[in-house]
Coordinates of C-alpha atoms in Angstrom, one line a residue:
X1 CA -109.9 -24.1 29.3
X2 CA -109.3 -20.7 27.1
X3 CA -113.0 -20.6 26.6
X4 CA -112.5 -19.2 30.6
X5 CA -109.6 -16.9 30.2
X6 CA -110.1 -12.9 29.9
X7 CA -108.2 -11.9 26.7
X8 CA -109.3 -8.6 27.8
X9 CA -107.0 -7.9 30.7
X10 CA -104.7 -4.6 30.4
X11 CA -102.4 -2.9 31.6
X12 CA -102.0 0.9 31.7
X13 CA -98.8 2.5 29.8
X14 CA -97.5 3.9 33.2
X15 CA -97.9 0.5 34.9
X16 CA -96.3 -1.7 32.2
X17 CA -93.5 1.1 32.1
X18 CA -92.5 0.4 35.6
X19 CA -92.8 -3.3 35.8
X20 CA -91.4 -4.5 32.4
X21 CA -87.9 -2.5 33.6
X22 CA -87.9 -4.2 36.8
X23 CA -88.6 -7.4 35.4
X24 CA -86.1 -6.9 32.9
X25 CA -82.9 -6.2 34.8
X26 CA -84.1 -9.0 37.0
X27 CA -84.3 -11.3 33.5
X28 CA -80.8 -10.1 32.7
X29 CA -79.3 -10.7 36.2
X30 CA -81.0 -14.2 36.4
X31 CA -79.6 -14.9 33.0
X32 CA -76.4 -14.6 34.3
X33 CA -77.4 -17.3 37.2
X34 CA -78.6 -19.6 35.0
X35 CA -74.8 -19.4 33.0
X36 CA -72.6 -19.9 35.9
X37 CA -74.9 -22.8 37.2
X38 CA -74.9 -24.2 33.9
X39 CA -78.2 -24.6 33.3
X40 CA -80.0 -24.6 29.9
X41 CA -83.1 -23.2 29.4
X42 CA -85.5 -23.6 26.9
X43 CA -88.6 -21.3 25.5
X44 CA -91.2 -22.3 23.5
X45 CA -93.9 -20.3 22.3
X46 CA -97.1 -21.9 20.3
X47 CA -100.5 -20.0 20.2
X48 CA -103.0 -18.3 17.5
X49 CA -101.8 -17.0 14.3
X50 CA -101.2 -13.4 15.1
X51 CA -101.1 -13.8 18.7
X52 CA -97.9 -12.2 18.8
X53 CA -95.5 -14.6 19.4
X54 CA -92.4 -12.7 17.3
X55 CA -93.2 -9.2 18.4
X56 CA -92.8 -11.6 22.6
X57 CA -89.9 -13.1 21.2
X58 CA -88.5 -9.4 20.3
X59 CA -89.8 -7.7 23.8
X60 CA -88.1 -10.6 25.8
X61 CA -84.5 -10.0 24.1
X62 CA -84.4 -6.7 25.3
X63 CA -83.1 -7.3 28.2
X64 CA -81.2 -10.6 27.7
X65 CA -77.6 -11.1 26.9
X66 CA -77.6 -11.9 22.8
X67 CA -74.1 -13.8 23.4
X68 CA -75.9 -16.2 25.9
X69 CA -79.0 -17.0 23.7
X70 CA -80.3 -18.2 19.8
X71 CA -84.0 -17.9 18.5
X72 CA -84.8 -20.7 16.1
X73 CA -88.4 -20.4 14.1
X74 CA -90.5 -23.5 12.7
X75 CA -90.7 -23.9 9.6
X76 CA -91.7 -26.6 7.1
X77 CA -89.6 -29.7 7.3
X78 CA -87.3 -30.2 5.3
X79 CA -86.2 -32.6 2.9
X80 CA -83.6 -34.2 5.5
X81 CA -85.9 -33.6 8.3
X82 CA -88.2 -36.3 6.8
X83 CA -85.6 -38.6 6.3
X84 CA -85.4 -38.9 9.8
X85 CA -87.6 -39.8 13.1
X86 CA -89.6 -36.6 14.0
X87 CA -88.1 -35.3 17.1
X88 CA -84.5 -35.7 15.1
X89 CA -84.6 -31.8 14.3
X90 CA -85.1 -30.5 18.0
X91 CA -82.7 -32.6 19.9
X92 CA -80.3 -30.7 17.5
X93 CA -81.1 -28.0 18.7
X94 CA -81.8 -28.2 22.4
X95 CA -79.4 -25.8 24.0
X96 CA -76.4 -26.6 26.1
X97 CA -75.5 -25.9 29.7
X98 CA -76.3 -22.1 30.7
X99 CA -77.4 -20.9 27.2
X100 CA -81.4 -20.4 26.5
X101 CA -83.1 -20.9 23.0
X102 CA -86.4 -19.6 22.0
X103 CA -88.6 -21.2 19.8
X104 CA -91.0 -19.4 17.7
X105 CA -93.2 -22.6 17.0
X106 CA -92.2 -26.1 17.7
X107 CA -92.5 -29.5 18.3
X108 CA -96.3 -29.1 18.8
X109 CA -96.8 -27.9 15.1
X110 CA -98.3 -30.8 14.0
X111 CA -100.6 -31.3 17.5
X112 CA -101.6 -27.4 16.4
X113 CA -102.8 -28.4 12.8
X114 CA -104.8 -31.6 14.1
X115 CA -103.9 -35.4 15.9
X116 CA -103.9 -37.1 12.7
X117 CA -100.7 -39.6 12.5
X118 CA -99.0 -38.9 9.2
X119 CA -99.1 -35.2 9.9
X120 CA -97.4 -35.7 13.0
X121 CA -95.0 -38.0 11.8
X122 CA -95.3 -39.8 15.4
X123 CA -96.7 -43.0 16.8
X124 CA -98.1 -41.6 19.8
X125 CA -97.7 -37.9 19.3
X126 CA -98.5 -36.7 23.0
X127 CA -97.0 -39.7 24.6
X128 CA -93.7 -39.0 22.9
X129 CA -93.6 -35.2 23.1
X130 CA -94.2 -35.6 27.2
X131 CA -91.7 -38.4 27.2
X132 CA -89.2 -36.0 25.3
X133 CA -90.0 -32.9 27.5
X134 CA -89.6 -35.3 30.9
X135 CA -86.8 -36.2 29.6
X136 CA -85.0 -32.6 29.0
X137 CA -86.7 -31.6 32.3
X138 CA -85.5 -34.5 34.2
X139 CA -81.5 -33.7 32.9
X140 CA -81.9 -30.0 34.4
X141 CA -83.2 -27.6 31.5
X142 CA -85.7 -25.4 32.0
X143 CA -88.6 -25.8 30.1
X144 CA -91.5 -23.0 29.5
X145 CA -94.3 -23.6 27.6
X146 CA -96.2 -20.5 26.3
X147 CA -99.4 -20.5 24.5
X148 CA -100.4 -16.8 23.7
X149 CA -104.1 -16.6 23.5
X150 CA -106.5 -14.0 21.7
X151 CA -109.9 -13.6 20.9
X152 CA -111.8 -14.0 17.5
X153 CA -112.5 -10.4 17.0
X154 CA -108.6 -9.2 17.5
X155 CA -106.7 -12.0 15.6
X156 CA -109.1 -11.0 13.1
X157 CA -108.5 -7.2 12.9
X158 CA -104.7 -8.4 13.4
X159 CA -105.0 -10.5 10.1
X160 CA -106.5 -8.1 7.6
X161 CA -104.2 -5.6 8.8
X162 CA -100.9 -7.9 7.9
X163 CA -102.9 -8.5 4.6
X164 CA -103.7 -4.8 4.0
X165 CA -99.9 -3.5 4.0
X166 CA -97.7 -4.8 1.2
X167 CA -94.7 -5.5 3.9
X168 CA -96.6 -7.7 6.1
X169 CA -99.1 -9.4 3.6
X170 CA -96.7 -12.5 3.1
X171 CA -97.2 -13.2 6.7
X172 CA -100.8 -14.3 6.2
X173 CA -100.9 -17.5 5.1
X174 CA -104.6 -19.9 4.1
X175 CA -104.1 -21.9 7.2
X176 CA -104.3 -18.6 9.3
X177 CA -107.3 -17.1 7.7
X178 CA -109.2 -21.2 7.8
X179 CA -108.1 -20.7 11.9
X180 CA -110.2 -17.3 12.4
X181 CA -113.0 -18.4 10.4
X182 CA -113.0 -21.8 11.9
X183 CA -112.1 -20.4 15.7
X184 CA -114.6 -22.4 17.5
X185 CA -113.3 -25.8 16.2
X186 CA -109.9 -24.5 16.2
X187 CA -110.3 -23.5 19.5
X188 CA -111.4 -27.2 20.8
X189 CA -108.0 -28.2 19.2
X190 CA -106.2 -26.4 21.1
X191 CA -107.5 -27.0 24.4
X192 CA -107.4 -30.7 23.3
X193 CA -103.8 -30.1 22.9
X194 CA -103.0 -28.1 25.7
X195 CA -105.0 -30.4 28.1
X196 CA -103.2 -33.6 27.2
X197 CA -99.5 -32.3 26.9
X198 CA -99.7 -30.2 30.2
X199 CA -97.6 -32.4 32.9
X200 CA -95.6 -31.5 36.1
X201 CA -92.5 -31.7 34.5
X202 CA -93.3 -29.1 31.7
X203 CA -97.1 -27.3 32.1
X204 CA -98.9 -24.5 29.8
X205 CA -98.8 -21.1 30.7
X206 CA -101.6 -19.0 29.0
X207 CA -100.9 -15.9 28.3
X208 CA -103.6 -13.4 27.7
X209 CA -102.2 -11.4 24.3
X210 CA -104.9 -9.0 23.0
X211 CA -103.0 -6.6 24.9
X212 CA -99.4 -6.5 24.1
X213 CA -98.4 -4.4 27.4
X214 CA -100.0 -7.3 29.4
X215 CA -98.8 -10.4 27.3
X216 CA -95.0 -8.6 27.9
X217 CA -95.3 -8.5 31.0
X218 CA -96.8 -12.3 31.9
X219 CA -94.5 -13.5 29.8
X220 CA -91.6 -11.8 31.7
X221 CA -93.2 -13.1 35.1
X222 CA -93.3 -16.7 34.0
X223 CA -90.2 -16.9 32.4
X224 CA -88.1 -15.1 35.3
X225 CA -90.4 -17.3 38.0
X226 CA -89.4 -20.7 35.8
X227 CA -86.0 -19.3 35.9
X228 CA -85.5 -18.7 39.7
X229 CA -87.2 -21.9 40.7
X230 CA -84.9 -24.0 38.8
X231 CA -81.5 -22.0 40.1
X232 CA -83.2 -22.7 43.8
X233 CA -84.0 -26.0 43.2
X234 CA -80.3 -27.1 41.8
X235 CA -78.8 -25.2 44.5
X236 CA -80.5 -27.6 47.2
X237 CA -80.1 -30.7 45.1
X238 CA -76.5 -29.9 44.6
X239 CA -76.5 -29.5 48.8
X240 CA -78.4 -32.8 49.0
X241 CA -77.1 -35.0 46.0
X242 CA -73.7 -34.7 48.0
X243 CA -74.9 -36.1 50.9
X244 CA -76.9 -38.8 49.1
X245 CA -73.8 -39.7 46.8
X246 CA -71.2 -40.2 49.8
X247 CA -74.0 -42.6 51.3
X248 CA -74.5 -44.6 48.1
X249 CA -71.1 -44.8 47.2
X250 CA -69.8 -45.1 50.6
X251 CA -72.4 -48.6 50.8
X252 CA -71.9 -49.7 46.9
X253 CA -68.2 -49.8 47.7
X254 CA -68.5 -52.3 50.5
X255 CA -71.0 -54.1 48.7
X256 CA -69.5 -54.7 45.3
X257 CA -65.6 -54.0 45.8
X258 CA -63.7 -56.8 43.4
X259 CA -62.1 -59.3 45.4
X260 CA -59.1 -59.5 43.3
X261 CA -56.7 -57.5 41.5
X262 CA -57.0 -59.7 38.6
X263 CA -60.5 -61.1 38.2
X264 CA -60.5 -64.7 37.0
X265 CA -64.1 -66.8 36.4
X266 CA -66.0 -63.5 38.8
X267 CA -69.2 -64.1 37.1
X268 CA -71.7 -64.6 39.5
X269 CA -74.4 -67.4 39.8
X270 CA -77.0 -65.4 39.4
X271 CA -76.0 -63.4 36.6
X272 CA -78.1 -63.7 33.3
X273 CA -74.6 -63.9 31.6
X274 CA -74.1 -66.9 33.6
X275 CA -76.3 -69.1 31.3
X276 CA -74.1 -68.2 28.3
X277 CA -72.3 -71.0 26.5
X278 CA -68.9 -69.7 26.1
X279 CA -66.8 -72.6 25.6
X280 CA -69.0 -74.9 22.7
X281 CA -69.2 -72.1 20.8
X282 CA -66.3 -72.0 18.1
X283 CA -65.8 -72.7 14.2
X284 CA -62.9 -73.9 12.3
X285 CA -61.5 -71.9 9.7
X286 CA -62.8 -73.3 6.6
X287 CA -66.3 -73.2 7.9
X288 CA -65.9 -69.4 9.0
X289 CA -64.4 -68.8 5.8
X290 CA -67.3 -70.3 3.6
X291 CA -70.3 -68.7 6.7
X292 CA -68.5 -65.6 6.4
X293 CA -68.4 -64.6 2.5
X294 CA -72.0 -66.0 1.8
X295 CA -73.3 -63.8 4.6
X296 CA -71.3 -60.7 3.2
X297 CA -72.8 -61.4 -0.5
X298 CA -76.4 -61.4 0.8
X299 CA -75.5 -58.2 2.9
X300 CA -74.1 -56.1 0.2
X301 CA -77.6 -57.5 -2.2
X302 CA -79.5 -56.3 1.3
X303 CA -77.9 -52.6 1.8
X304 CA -78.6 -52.1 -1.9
X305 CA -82.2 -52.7 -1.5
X306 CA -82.3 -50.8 1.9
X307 CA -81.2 -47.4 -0.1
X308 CA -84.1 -48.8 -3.1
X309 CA -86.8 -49.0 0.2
X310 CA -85.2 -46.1 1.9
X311 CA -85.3 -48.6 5.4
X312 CA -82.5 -46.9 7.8
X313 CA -81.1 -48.8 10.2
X314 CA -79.4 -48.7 14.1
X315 CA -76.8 -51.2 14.8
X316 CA -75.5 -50.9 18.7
X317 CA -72.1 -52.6 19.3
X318 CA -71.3 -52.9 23.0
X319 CA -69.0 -55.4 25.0
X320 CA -66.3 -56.3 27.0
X321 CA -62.8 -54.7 26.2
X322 CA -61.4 -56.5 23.9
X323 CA -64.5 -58.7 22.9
X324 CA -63.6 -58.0 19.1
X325 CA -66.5 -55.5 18.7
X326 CA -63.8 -53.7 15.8
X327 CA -63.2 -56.8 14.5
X328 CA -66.9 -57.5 14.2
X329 CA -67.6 -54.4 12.8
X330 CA -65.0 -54.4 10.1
X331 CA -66.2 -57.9 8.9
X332 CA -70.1 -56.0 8.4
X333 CA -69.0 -53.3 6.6
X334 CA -66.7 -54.9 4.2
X335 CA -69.1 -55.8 2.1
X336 CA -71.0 -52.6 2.2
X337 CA -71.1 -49.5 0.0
X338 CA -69.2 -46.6 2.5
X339 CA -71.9 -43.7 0.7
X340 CA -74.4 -45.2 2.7
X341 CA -73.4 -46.3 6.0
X342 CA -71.7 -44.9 8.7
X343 CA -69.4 -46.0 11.6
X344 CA -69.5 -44.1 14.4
X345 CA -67.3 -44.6 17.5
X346 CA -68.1 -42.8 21.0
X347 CA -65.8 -43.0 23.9
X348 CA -65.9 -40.3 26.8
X349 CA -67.9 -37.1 25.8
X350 CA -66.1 -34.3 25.0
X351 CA -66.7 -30.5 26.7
X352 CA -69.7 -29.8 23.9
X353 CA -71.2 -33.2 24.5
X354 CA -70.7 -32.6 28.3
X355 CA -72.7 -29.5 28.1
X356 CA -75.6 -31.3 26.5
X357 CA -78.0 -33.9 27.4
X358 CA -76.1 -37.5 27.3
X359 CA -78.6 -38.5 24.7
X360 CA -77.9 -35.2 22.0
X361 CA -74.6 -36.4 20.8
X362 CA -76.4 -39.7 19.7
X363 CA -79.3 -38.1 17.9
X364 CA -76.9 -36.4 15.9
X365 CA -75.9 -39.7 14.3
X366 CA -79.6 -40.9 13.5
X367 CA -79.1 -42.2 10.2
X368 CA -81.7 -40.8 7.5
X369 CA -84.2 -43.3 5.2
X370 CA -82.2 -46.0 3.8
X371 CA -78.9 -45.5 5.1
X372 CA -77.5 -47.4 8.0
X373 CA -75.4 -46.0 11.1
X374 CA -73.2 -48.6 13.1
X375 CA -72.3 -47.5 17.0
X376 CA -69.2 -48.6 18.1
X377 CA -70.1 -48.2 21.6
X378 CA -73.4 -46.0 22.6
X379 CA -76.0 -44.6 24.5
X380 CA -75.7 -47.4 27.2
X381 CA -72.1 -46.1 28.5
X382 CA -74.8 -44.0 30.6
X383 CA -76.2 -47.3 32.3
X384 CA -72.9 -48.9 32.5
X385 CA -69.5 -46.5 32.5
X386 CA -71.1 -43.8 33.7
X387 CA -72.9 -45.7 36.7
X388 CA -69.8 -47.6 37.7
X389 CA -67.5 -45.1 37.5
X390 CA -69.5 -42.4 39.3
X391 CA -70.0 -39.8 36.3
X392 CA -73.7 -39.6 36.9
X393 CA -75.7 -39.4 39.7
X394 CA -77.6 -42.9 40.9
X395 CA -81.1 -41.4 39.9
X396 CA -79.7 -40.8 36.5
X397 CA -78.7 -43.9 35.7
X398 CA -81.8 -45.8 37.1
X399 CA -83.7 -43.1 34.7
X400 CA -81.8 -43.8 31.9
X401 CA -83.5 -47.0 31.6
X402 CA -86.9 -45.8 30.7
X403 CA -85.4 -42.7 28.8
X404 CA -83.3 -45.3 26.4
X405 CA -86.5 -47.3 25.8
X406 CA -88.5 -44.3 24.9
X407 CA -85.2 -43.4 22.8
X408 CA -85.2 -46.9 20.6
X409 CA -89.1 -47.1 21.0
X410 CA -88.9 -43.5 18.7
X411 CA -86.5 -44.4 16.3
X412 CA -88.2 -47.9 15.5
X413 CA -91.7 -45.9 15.3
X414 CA -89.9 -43.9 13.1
X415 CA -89.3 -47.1 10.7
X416 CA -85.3 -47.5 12.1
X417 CA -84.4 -51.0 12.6
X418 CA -82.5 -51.3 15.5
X419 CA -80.4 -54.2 15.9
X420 CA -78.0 -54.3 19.5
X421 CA -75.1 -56.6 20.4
X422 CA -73.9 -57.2 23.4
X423 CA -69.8 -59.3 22.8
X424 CA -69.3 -61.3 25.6
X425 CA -66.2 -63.3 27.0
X426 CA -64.7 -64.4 30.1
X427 CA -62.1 -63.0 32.5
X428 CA -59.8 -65.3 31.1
X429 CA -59.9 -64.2 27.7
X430 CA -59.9 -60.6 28.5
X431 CA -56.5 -61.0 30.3
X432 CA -55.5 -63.4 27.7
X433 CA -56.2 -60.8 24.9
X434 CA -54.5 -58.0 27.1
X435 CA -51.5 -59.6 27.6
X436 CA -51.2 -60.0 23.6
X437 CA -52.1 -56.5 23.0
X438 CA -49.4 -55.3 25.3
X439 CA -46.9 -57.9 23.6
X440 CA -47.7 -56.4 20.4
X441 CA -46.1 -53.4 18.8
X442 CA -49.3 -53.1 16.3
X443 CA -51.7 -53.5 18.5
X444 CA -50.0 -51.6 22.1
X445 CA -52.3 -48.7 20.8
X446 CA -55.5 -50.8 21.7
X447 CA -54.8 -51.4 25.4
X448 CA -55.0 -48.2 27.8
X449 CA -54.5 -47.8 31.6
X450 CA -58.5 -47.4 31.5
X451 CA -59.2 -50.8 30.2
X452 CA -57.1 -52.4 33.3
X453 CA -58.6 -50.0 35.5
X454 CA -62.4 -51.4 34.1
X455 CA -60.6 -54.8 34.5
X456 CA -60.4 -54.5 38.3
X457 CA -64.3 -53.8 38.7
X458 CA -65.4 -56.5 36.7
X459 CA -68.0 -57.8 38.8
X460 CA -69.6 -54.1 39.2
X461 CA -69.8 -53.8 35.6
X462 CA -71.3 -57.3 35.1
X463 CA -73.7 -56.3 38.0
X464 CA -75.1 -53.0 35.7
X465 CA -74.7 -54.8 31.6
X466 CA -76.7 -57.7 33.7
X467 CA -79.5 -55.2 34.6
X468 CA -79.0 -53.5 31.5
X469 CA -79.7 -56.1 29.1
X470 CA -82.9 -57.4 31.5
X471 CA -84.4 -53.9 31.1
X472 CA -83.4 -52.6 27.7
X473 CA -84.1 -55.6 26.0
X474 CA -87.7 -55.2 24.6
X475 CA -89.9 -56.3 22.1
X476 CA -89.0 -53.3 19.4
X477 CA -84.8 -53.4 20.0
X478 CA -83.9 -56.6 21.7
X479 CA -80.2 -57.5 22.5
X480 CA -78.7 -60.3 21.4
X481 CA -75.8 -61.9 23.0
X482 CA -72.7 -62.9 21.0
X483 CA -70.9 -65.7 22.6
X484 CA -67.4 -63.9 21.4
X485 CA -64.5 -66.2 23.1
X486 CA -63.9 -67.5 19.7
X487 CA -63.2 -64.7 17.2
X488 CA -64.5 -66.3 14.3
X489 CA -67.5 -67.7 15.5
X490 CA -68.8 -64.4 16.9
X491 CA -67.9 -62.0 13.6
X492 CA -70.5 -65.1 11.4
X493 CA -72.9 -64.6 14.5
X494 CA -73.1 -61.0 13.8
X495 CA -72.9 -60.9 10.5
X496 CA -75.5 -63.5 9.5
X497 CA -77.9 -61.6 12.7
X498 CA -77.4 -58.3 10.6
X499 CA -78.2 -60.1 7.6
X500 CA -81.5 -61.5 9.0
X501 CA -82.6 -58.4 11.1
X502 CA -82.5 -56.7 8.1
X503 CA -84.1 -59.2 5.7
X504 CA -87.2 -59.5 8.0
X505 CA -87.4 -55.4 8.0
X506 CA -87.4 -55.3 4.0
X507 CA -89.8 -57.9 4.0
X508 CA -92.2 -56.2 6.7
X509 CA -91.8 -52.9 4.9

């Protein structure tokens, strides 16, 4: 692969003069596309030390807007980096809607310095970074891959002339020089590399850089091209995805429409809810009482020795309104020391969120080594909400599936636990609880026109948690179903599950 690329290829001053200006005001005007259509682009650039990539970087901002994009450079992981899974640090920083970020190294650092596992901090390094970049790609970013290429000979001449002036010498680092006298082997590397993380969604450009004048101007061409075919192809998807929508709906509608305004015992025969037990599963008092503080005690002696192992952990709450998924939650923490857990709630996404990938907001709450983040409602509102109420598009939400898996898949190779509820109860006890919240001035607060509006599709939603818990639920972050009619009964079920998720992590450790 770049054994067979000419690093040789120039371009004459007068020629480069020409083009870069025409590329350039074409860069800034498609810039300027890219914000009103709202879509985020992303630059990364990876290649040989002293290949150029900064003096790229500094040639490409010319012409851009700096209000409408951030460069962000690589550097050494940080303490709280490695507290959490690898790819923790670059969905922070993915850009949102319209803006573009440039990386100057990036998620393929540890890929650039060799496959082994601990340096990559992955379990399957090239199957997670495509899964990452489909991912992006698949959400509407634009993502450009450039590997600038040069020959022994010039990074070489490049190196000892960093080294030789006192301003530059710092630059040079041991790995560089071991990469120039090891070019052959390094060399394999790379094209290892570049062949096994080049996919349709996001492929390698190689960019010729012993001559700057060229390298400028192939990197103007392949970024403005990315840029134009992805403002072209949302233009006709947005055409099309109308069309498509007003069919889909149009048919779900028909199809799935609730038969009454006030849903009572909708759940179908053939839903996998339908085998749940709801009615034999209760507790009296005393026995919740007694279930309930001996789980806490061994909790709190648990969280303790999660911070002493630094284990982190995931725990998903989702459910029915008004299931009691607060009421579980407050019973967990309790016992819990608050420096080293964390609840956090998600309802609809806010205009930041919005402008993001549905998944960003949720990285951002990735707990680090031995602490433990609760979700009081999650990443699933995209396979459920979001898919009922029309807020995504019908391919996003069947391609959420795989995306979530790949999602809890990373944080459990990671070492997260992650342990997922899913609070069940009838129609009956929905309205029941409802009617009591409505009835009662401390609790009014709890019940929302929303929750009656989710009331009336009930058999919609059961239709997608049904399909959700048959395809989420794998070996590595299974669900488990809390029969939640009676209160008491399902706040011991999820504390003693907690309790023994966690045990069985410590002891696996």
């Amino acid at each position: 692969m770049l054994s067979d690329v000419d690093v040789s290829r120039k371009l004459s001053s007068e020629d480069y003069k020409s083009e870069i200006e025409s590329l350039g005001l074409s860069l800034c005007e498609m810039q300027r596309t890219c914000r009103e259509e709202n879509i985020p682009v992303a630059i990364i650039f990876e290649g040989w030390s002293a290949a150029g990539k900064g003096s790229r970087i500094k040639s490409l901002m010319r012409y851009l807007d700096p209000r409408g994009f951030e460069v962000f450079t690589t550097q050494k992981a940080t303490r709280d980096d490695k507290l959490r899974p690898y790819m923790w640090r670059y969905w922070r920083l993915l850009p949102s809607n319209g803006r573009i970020h440039i990386f100057d190294r990036s998620w393929y650092q540890p890929l650039m310095n060799g496959f082994r596992k601990k340096e990559a901090a992955l379990a399957e390094p090239v199957y997670d970074i495509k899964s990452f970049e489909k991912t992006l790609v698949d959400s509407g970013m634009v993502l450009i891959k450039i590997f600038l290429h040069v020959s022994k000979d010039e990074q070489e001449k490049r190196l000892n002339s960093l080294a030789a002036n006192p301003d530059t010498a710092w630059r040079v680092r041991k790995l560089d020089t071991k990469q120039n006298r090891k070019y052959k082997k390094t060399q394999l590397r790379f094209e290892h590399m570049l062949y096994a993380t080049n996919h349709d969604a996001a492929h390698w450009t190689i960019v010729e850089a012993n001559s700057s004048r060229f390298a400028d101007v192939k990197v103007y061409r392949t970024v403005l091209s990315a840029m134009e075919r992805a403002v072209h192809t949302k233009r006709h998807k947005s055409t099309d995805d109308v069309k498509s929508d007003f069919d889909v709906s149009a048919t779900s509608n028909i199809a799935t429409a609730p038969e009454y305004d006030n849903p009572k015992h909708l759940i179908a025969s053939n839903s996998r809810l339908a085998a749940v037990d709801l009615m034999n599963k209760a507790l009296e008092r005393s026995e919740y009482g007694n279930r309930l503080k001996s789980a806490q005690n061994e909790l709190s002696r648990i969280h303790n020795e999660m911070y002493q192992q630094r284990q982190p952990a995931v725990i998903v709450f989702e459910g029915w309104d008004a299931s009691g998924k607060g009421g579980a939650i407050k019973r967990t923490v309790a016992p819990l020391d608050p420096r080293g857990y964390k609840v956090a709630p998600f309802g609809a996404p806010n205009d930041i969120e919005k402008a993001h990938h549905y998944l960003w907001r949720f990285w951002n709450e990735v707990p680090k080594a031995g602490h433990l983040t609760i979700f009081d409602r999650s990443w699933y509102g995209r396979v459920m909400v979001e898919r009922v109420e029309g807020f995504c598009t019908v391919a996003d939400w069947k391609r959420a599936f795989s995306e979530i898996n790949d999602f809890e898949k990373q944080l459990v190779d990671s070492g997260i636990l992650v342990v997922k509820f899913w609070l069940h109860i009838t129609p009956d006890e929905q309205l029941k609880r409802f009617e009591q919240r409505t009835n009662t001035p401390a609790k009014k607060w709890k019940i929302t026109d929303e929750d009656w509006r989710n009331r009336d599709k009930w058999n919609q939603y059961l239709e997608a948690v049904d399909e959700m818990l048959l395809r989420t639920s794998t070996e590595h972050a299974p669900w488990t179903i809390v029969e939640a009619v009676d209160k008491l009964y399902a706040r011991v079920k999820v504390i003693e599950t907690v309790k023994e998720r966690l045990e069985s992590a410590l002891k696996d450790k």
